[in-house]
Short mmCIF file of C-alpha atoms in Angstrom, two decimals:
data_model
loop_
_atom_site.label_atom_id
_atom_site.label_comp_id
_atom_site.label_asym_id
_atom_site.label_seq_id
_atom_site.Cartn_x
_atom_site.Cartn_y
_atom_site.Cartn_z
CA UNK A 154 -52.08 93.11 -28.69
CA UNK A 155 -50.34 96.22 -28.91
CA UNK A 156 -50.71 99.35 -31.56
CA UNK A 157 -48.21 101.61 -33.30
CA UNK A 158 -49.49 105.02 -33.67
CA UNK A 159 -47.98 107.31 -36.26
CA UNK A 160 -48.22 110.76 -35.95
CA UNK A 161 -50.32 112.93 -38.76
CA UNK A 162 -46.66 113.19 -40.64
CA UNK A 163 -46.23 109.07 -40.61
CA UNK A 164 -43.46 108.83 -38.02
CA UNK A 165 -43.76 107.01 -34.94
CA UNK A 166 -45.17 108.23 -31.97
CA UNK A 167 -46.23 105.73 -29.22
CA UNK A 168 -47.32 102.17 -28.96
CA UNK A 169 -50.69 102.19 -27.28
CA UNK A 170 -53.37 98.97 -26.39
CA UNK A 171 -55.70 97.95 -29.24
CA UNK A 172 -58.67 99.45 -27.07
CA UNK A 173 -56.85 102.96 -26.19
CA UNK A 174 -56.73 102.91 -30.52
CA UNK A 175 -59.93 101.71 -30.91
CA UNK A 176 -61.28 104.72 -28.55
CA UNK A 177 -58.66 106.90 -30.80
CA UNK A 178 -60.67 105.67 -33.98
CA UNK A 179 -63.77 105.98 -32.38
CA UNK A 180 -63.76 109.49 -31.31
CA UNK A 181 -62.64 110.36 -35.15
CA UNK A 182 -59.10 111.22 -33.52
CA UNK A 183 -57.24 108.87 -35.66
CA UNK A 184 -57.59 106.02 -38.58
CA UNK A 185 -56.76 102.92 -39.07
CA UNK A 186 -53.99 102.08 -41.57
CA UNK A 187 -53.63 98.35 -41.02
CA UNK A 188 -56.05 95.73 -38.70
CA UNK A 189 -55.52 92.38 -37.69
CA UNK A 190 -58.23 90.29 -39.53
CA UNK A 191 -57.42 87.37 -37.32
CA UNK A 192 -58.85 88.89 -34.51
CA UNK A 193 -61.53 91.09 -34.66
CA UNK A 194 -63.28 92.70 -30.72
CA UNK A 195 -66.68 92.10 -30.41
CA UNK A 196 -68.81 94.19 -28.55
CA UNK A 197 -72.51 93.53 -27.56
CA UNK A 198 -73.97 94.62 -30.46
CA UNK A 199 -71.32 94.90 -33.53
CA UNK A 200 -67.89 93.60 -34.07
CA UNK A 201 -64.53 95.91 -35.09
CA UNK A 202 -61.11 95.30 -36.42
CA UNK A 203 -59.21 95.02 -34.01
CA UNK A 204 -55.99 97.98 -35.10
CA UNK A 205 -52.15 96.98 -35.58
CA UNK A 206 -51.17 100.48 -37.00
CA UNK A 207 -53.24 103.76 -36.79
CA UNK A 208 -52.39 107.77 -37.93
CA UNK A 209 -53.29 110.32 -36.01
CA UNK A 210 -55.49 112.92 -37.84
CA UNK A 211 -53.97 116.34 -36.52
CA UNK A 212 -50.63 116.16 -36.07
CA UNK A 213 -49.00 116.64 -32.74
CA UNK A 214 -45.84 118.53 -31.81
CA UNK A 215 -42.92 116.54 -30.32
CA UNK A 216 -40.82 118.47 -28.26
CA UNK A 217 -37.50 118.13 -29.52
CA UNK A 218 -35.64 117.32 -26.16
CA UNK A 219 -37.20 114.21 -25.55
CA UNK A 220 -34.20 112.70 -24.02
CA UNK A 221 -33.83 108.93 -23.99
CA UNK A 222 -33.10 108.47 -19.99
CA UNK A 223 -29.71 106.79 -18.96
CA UNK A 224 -30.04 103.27 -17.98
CA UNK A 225 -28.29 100.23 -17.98
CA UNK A 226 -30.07 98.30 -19.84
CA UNK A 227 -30.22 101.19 -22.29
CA UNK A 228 -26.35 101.45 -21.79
CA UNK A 229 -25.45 97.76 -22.51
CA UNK A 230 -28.66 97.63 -25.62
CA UNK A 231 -26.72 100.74 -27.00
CA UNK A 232 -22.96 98.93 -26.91
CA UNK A 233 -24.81 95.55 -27.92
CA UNK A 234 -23.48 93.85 -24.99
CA UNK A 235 -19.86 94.09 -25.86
CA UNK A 236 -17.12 95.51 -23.93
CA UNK A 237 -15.89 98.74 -25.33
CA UNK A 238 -12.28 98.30 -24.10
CA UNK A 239 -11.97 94.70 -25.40
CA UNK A 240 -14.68 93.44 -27.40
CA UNK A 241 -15.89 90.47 -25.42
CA UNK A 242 -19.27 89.88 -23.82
CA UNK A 243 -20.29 92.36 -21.38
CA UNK A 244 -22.73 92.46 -18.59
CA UNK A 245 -21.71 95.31 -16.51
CA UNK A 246 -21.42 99.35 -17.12
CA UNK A 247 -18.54 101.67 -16.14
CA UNK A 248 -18.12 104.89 -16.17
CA UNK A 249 -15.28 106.37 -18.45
CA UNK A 250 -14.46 109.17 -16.57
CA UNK A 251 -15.02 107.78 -12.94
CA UNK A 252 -17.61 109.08 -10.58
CA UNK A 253 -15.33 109.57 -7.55
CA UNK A 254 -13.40 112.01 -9.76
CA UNK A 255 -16.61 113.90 -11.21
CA UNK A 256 -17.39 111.86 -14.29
CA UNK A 257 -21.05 112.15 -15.30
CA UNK A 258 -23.94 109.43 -15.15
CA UNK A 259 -24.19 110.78 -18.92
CA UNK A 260 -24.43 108.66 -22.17
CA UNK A 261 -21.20 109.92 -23.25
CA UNK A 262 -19.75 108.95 -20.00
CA UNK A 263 -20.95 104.94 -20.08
CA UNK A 264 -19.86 102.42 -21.64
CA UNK A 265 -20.54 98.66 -21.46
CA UNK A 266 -17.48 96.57 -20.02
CA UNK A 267 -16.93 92.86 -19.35
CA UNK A 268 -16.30 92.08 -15.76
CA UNK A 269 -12.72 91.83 -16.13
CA UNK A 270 -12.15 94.98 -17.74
CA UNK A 271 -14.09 97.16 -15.14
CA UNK A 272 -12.19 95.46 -12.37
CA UNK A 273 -8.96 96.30 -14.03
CA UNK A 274 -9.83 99.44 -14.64
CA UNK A 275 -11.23 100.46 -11.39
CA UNK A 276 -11.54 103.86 -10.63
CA UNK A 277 -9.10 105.09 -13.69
CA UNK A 278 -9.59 106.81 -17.20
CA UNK A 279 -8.48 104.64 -19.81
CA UNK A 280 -5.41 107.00 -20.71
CA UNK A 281 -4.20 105.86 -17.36
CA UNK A 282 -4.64 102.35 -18.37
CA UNK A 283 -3.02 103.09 -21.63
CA UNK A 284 -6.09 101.90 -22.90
CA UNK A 285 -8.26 102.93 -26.08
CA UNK A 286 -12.37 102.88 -26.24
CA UNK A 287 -13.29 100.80 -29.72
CA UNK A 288 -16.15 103.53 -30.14
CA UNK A 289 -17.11 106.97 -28.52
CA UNK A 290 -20.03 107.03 -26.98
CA UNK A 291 -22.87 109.00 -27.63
CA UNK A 292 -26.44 109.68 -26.76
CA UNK A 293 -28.76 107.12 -28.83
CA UNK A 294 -31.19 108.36 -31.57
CA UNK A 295 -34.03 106.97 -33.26
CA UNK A 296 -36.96 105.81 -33.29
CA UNK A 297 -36.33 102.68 -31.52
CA UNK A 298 -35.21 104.91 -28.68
CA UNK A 299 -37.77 107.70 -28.36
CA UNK A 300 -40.77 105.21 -28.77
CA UNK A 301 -40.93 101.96 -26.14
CA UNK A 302 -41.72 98.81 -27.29
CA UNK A 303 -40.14 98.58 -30.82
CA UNK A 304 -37.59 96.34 -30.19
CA UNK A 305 -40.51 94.09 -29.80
CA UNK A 306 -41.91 95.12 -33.17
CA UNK A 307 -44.99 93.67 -34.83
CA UNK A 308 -44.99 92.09 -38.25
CA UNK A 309 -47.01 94.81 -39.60
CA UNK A 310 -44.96 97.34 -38.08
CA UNK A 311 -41.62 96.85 -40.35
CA UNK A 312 -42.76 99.46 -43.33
CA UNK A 313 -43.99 102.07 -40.86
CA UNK A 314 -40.76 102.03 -38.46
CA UNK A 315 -38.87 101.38 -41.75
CA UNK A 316 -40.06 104.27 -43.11
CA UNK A 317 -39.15 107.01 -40.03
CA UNK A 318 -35.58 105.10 -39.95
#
């Protein structure tokens, strides 16, 4: 079981194990805002609840560069599979600008394609083509982008991530 932990100002700030936040709780560096009854860790001598959600209780400063890193799978989550020149399924990424003329590995620069339309497009800009993007593309924000694992959310999650949205 996993843990959300919310920085001292309630947004979201990583998703640790249950014992890394149980070690958090323990050493008075954070509280527990919501426990999974349903499970609770026994040790030797005592049992705890085991935490689904803790705060932090000094806050700690996020740089605010943290840059989501360029990756396909990021690239492809980010266009929600579809093909930005046509609209169908996609499963491959191309670059708008193409590399072999300078074009970036950048967020701006990707896009998600079906296979057909990269092939067509080859190593061209879409003005070439005569063709339009459905959407510019931009660097992804968010929570569900600067903190791994909330696409896989827990149920008691929802009002915290809710809440920083």
């Amino acid at each position: 079981m996993r843990t959300l932990v919310l920085n001292a100002g309630f947004e979201p700030l990583a998703i640790v194990s249950y014992k890394r936040a149980i070690v958090l709780v323990m050493n008075d560096k954070a509280n527990i805002l919501e426990c999974d009854e349903n499970a609770p860790v026994w040790s030797a001598s005592d049992v705890f609840d085991r935490p689904a959600v803790i705060v932090l209780t000094r806050y700690v400063r996020v740089s605010m560069s943290r840059e989501v890193p360029v990756t396909r799978r990021g690239v492809l989550r980010r266009d929600a599979h579809r093909c930005a020149y046509c609209g169908h399924p996609a499963n491959t990424i191309d670059h708008v600008h193409p590399r072999s003329r300078g074009g970036a590995q950048s967020w701006e620069n990707l896009v998600a394609a079906c296979m057909k339309c990269n092939n067509v497009k080859s190593d061209r800009t879409p003005q070439e083509m005569g063709w339009r993007l459905r959407f510019r593309p931009s660097t992804p924000r968010g929570t569900a982008w600067t903190v791994r694992g909330t696409e896989r959310a827990e149920p008691t999650w929802g009002p915290y991530l809710e809440m920083a949205a």
